[in-house]
Structure formats: structure tokens, C-alpha cells
PDB file of C-alpha atoms and ligand atoms in Angstrom:
ATOM      1  CA  MET A  19     -16.814 -11.552  21.083  1.00 81.00           C
ATOM      2  CA  PRO A  20     -13.723 -10.852  18.973  1.00 89.00           C
ATOM      3  CA  THR A  21     -11.710  -7.705  19.779  1.00 92.00           C
ATOM      4  CA  PRO A  22     -11.352  -4.979  17.087  1.00 92.00           C
ATOM      5  CA  SER A  23      -7.966  -6.384  16.111  1.00 93.00           C
ATOM      6  CA  MET A  24      -9.331  -9.929  15.859  1.00 96.00           C
ATOM      7  CA  GLU A  25     -12.159  -8.560  13.726  1.00 95.00           C
ATOM      8  CA  ASP A  26      -9.665  -6.988  11.301  1.00 95.00           C
ATOM      9  CA  TYR A  27      -7.892 -10.328  10.920  1.00 97.00           C
ATOM     10  CA  ILE A  28     -11.056 -12.376  10.471  1.00 97.00           C
ATOM     11  CA  GLU A  29     -12.346  -9.830   7.939  1.00 97.00           C
ATOM     12  CA  GLN A  30      -9.123  -9.932   5.895  1.00 96.00           C
ATOM     13  CA  ILE A  31      -8.845 -13.712   6.045  1.00 97.00           C
ATOM     14  CA  TYR A  32     -12.451 -14.043   4.890  1.00 97.00           C
ATOM     15  CA  MET A  33     -11.814 -11.707   1.935  1.00 96.00           C
ATOM     16  CA  LEU A  34      -8.565 -13.443   0.964  1.00 95.00           C
ATOM     17  CA  ILE A  35     -10.257 -16.839   0.947  1.00 95.00           C
ATOM     18  CA  GLU A  36     -13.167 -15.410  -1.091  1.00 95.00           C
ATOM     19  CA  ASP A  37     -10.767 -13.867  -3.640  1.00 95.00           C
ATOM     20  CA  LYS A  38      -8.007 -16.462  -3.880  1.00 93.00           C
ATOM     21  CA  GLY A  39      -9.335 -19.587  -2.232  1.00 91.00           C
ATOM     22  CA  TYR A  40      -6.706 -19.456   0.505  1.00 92.00           C
ATOM     23  CA  ALA A  41      -5.096 -17.058   3.006  1.00 93.00           C
ATOM     24  CA  ARG A  42      -1.353 -17.241   3.626  1.00 93.00           C
ATOM     25  CA  VAL A  43       0.348 -15.578   6.594  1.00 93.00           C
ATOM     26  CA  SER A  44       2.341 -13.413   4.152  1.00 93.00           C
ATOM     27  CA  ASP A  45      -0.830 -12.274   2.354  1.00 94.00           C
ATOM     28  CA  ILE A  46      -2.541 -11.410   5.636  1.00 95.00           C
ATOM     29  CA  ALA A  47       0.555  -9.493   6.790  1.00 96.00           C
ATOM     30  CA  GLU A  48       0.581  -7.502   3.547  1.00 96.00           C
ATOM     31  CA  ALA A  49      -3.164  -6.778   3.626  1.00 93.00           C
ATOM     32  CA  LEU A  50      -3.010  -5.495   7.210  1.00 94.00           C
ATOM     33  CA  ALA A  51       0.452  -3.883   6.906  1.00 94.00           C
ATOM     34  CA  VAL A  52       1.811  -5.806   9.890  1.00 96.00           C
ATOM     35  CA  HIS A  53       4.801  -8.085  10.494  1.00 97.00           C
ATOM     36  CA  PRO A  54       4.295 -11.781   9.657  1.00 95.00           C
ATOM     37  CA  SER A  55       5.203 -12.721  13.249  1.00 96.00           C
ATOM     38  CA  SER A  56       2.230 -10.667  14.470  1.00 96.00           C
ATOM     39  CA  VAL A  57       0.022 -12.579  12.043  1.00 96.00           C
ATOM     40  CA  THR A  58       1.287 -15.933  13.311  1.00 94.00           C
ATOM     41  CA  LYS A  59       0.595 -14.892  16.889  1.00 96.00           C
ATOM     42  CA  MET A  60      -2.940 -13.704  16.091  1.00 97.00           C
ATOM     43  CA  VAL A  61      -3.714 -16.718  13.929  1.00 96.00           C
ATOM     44  CA  GLN A  62      -2.766 -18.960  16.854  1.00 95.00           C
ATOM     45  CA  LYS A  63      -5.126 -16.996  19.101  1.00 97.00           C
ATOM     46  CA  LEU A  64      -7.929 -17.230  16.514  1.00 97.00           C
ATOM     47  CA  ASP A  65      -7.309 -20.970  16.301  1.00 97.00           C
ATOM     48  CA  LYS A  66      -7.545 -21.264  20.083  1.00 97.00           C
ATOM     49  CA  ASP A  67     -10.839 -19.327  20.039  1.00 97.00           C
ATOM     50  CA  GLU A  68     -12.119 -21.622  17.276  1.00 97.00           C
ATOM     51  CA  TYR A  69     -12.492 -19.030  14.513  1.00 97.00           C
ATOM     52  CA  LEU A  70     -10.091 -20.972  12.307  1.00 97.00           C
ATOM     53  CA  ILE A  71      -7.864 -24.004  12.077  1.00 96.00           C
ATOM     54  CA  TYR A  72      -4.191 -23.277  11.524  1.00 94.00           C
ATOM     55  CA  GLU A  73      -1.662 -25.855  10.507  1.00 84.00           C
ATOM     56  CA  LYS A  74       1.814 -24.510  10.071  1.00 78.00           C
ATOM     57  CA  TYR A  75       2.611 -26.080   6.726  1.00 77.00           C
ATOM     58  CA  ARG A  76      -0.891 -26.499   5.333  1.00 76.00           C
ATOM     59  CA  GLY A  77      -2.276 -23.016   5.827  1.00 83.00           C
ATOM     60  CA  LEU A  78      -5.510 -22.081   7.491  1.00 93.00           C
ATOM     61  CA  ILE A  79      -9.224 -22.515   7.064  1.00 94.00           C
ATOM     62  CA  LEU A  80     -12.074 -20.693   8.762  1.00 96.00           C
ATOM     63  CA  THR A  81     -14.383 -22.752  10.971  1.00 97.00           C
ATOM     64  CA  ALA A  82     -18.159 -22.369  10.542  1.00 98.00           C
ATOM     65  CA  LYS A  83     -18.029 -19.804  13.364  1.00 97.00           C
ATOM     66  CA  GLY A  84     -15.187 -17.909  11.655  1.00 97.00           C
ATOM     67  CA  GLN A  85     -16.983 -17.924   8.315  1.00 97.00           C
ATOM     68  CA  LYS A  86     -20.214 -16.648   9.794  1.00 97.00           C
ATOM     69  CA  ILE A  87     -18.478 -13.782  11.566  1.00 97.00           C
ATOM     70  CA  GLY A  88     -16.195 -13.061   8.580  1.00 97.00           C
ATOM     71  CA  LYS A  89     -19.193 -12.692   6.316  1.00 97.00           C
ATOM     72  CA  ARG A  90     -20.872 -10.272   8.721  1.00 97.00           C
ATOM     73  CA  LEU A  91     -17.682  -8.218   9.117  1.00 97.00           C
ATOM     74  CA  VAL A  92     -17.255  -7.858   5.354  1.00 97.00           C
ATOM     75  CA  TYR A  93     -20.939  -6.924   5.031  1.00 97.00           C
ATOM     76  CA  ARG A  94     -20.547  -4.333   7.803  1.00 98.00           C
ATOM     77  CA  HIS A  95     -17.492  -2.786   6.113  1.00 97.00           C
ATOM     78  CA  GLU A  96     -19.234  -2.608   2.729  1.00 97.00           C
ATOM     79  CA  LEU A  97     -22.431  -1.203   4.242  1.00 98.00           C
ATOM     80  CA  LEU A  98     -20.525   1.592   5.995  1.00 98.00           C
ATOM     81  CA  GLU A  99     -18.704   2.423   2.749  1.00 98.00           C
ATOM     82  CA  GLN A 100     -22.102   2.658   1.033  1.00 98.00           C
ATOM     83  CA  LEU A 101     -23.389   4.938   3.797  1.00 98.00           C
ATOM     84  CA  LEU A 102     -20.428   7.322   3.530  1.00 98.00           C
ATOM     85  CA  ARG A 103     -20.721   7.362  -0.274  1.00 98.00           C
ATOM     86  CA  ILE A 104     -24.452   8.169  -0.082  1.00 97.00           C
ATOM     87  CA  ILE A 105     -23.941  11.023   2.364  1.00 97.00           C
ATOM     88  CA  GLY A 106     -21.329  12.485   0.041  1.00 96.00           C
ATOM     89  CA  VAL A 107     -18.024  11.787   1.813  1.00 97.00           C
ATOM     90  CA  ASP A 108     -15.028  12.262  -0.515  1.00 97.00           C
ATOM     91  CA  GLU A 109     -13.877   8.969  -2.023  1.00 98.00           C
ATOM     92  CA  GLU A 110     -10.331   9.402  -0.664  1.00 98.00           C
ATOM     93  CA  ASN A 111     -11.604   9.402   2.932  1.00 98.00           C
ATOM     94  CA  ILE A 112     -14.029   6.509   2.759  1.00 98.00           C
ATOM     95  CA  TYR A 113     -11.802   3.479   3.375  1.00 96.00           C
ATOM     96  CA  GLU A 114      -9.866   4.922   6.331  1.00 95.00           C
ATOM     97  CA  ASP A 115     -13.005   6.366   7.921  1.00 97.00           C
ATOM     98  CA  VAL A 116     -14.753   3.000   7.744  1.00 97.00           C
ATOM     99  CA  GLU A 117     -11.700   1.300   9.252  1.00 94.00           C
ATOM    100  CA  GLY A 118     -11.923   3.854  12.078  1.00 93.00           C
ATOM    101  CA  ILE A 119     -15.611   3.421  12.913  1.00 95.00           C
ATOM    102  CA  GLU A 120     -16.545  -0.142  11.972  1.00 96.00           C
ATOM    103  CA  HIS A 121     -15.541  -1.763  15.274  1.00 94.00           C
ATOM    104  CA  HIS A 122     -17.364   0.738  17.429  1.00 94.00           C
ATOM    105  CA  LEU A 123     -20.977   0.326  16.371  1.00 96.00           C
ATOM    106  CA  SER A 124     -23.473  -2.140  17.798  1.00 96.00           C
ATOM    107  CA  TRP A 125     -25.183  -4.591  15.430  1.00 95.00           C
ATOM    108  CA  ASN A 126     -28.345  -2.715  16.318  1.00 98.00           C
ATOM    109  CA  SER A 127     -26.878   0.453  14.765  1.00 98.00           C
ATOM    110  CA  ILE A 128     -25.575  -1.524  11.779  1.00 98.00           C
ATOM    111  CA  ASP A 129     -29.072  -2.867  11.118  1.00 98.00           C
ATOM    112  CA  ARG A 130     -30.592   0.620  11.289  1.00 98.00           C
ATOM    113  CA  ILE A 131     -27.867   1.954   8.960  1.00 98.00           C
ATOM    114  CA  GLY A 132     -28.831  -0.898   6.640  1.00 98.00           C
ATOM    115  CA  ASP A 133     -32.377   0.499   6.589  1.00 98.00           C
ATOM    116  CA  LEU A 134     -31.069   3.999   5.891  1.00 98.00           C
ATOM    117  CA  VAL A 135     -28.905   2.837   2.981  1.00 98.00           C
ATOM    118  CA  GLN A 136     -31.886   0.936   1.599  1.00 98.00           C
ATOM    119  CA  TYR A 137     -34.066   4.038   2.017  1.00 98.00           C
ATOM    120  CA  PHE A 138     -31.709   6.032  -0.204  1.00 98.00           C
ATOM    121  CA  GLU A 139     -31.115   3.248  -2.701  1.00 97.00           C
ATOM    122  CA  GLU A 140     -34.832   2.649  -3.238  1.00 97.00           C
ATOM    123  CA  ASN A 141     -35.313   6.122  -4.628  1.00 97.00           C
ATOM    124  CA  GLU A 142     -32.638   8.179  -6.361  1.00 95.00           C
ATOM    125  CA  ALA A 143     -34.689  11.363  -5.699  1.00 97.00           C
ATOM    126  CA  ARG A 144     -33.863  10.985  -1.985  1.00 97.00           C
ATOM    127  CA  VAL A 145     -30.145  11.163  -2.718  1.00 97.00           C
ATOM    128  CA  GLU A 146     -30.737  14.177  -4.945  1.00 97.00           C
ATOM    129  CA  ALA A 147     -32.720  15.893  -2.167  1.00 97.00           C
ATOM    130  CA  LEU A 148     -29.795  15.318   0.199  1.00 97.00           C
ATOM    131  CA  ARG A 149     -27.392  16.777  -2.359  1.00 96.00           C
ATOM    132  CA  ALA A 150     -29.607  19.855  -2.665  1.00 96.00           C
ATOM    133  CA  THR A 151     -29.432  20.349   1.118  1.00 95.00           C
ATOM    134  CA  GLN A 152     -25.671  19.942   0.974  1.00 95.00           C
ATOM    135  CA  ARG A 153     -25.350  22.556  -1.753  1.00 94.00           C
ATOM    136  CA  LYS A 154     -27.386  24.966   0.401  1.00 93.00           C
ATOM    137  CA  SER A 155     -25.194  24.455   3.460  1.00 89.00           C
ATOM    138  CA  GLU A 156     -22.057  24.981   1.368  1.00 86.00           C
ATOM    139  CA  GLN A 157     -23.198  28.431   0.306  1.00 82.00           C
TER     140      GLN A 157
HETATM  141 MN1   MN B   7     -12.652  -3.160   7.495  1.00 96.23          MN
END
């Protein structure tokens, strides 16, 4: 199992490759606000653990294992953003809060949160009912 820090890297690399077709060390460093030397070190570890293949002058590609996990990590991040949006968290808090919690939930909890998000998305009246409760508790 990847550590939280490894998860952040795999997630960012997956998104960079989706967006741009490639992930450079400098782009990863910028996305994660870390020093490029930290990226090189982590990328070497991820290569050793077979999440990706890193060649110094040719860049990096995710292995099948890295792609599978990357896809799940991006899904998890997006799902948690959806959850916080549905329950009415202020937009300015959503990204940082998801970054704080995403590594600390089991896939079991993620799947159940998936059901909850679906429950609200299936019927707009459910979101409105939640908002009504929130207005009451604010009074
Ligand atoms: Mn994330």
C-alpha cells in the first residue's frame, strides 16, 4: 500500500498525464509545492515499487499498477469534494479539507460515501431538505 505522500505523488502524476500527456519532475514539484530534488527521490521510490518507470532523460510513465491506483486516487479526491459541496462546506475550504482527509479513509468508507453522494444527486429535493435543516440550525 502506498503511503499518504506516495498517494499524493501518484495522484498528481496521474492528473498531469491526463491533462498534458506527460509529467515532468518540474511540473510535479510545482503541483505539490515541493523541491524538485524531493520529487526525484520520490519518483525513484515509486519506480522501485513498480508504480511507474522513470528514465532520467525521457521522463516517466505510470505502470498498469500506477494507472489503476492513480485513477482511484483521483476519483476519491473528486468524490470527497462532491461530498463537501453537497453538505454545504464553503468553496474556499473544500480543496484543503479534502487534502487533509483523503488519505485517512478506508475504501469501505469511500464506497459508502459514494452511495451517499449518489443518494443526494438522484434527487435535488434531498439537497434542499438538507439546506432547510441547515437554515434551522443557523437560527
Ligand atoms: Mn488530493
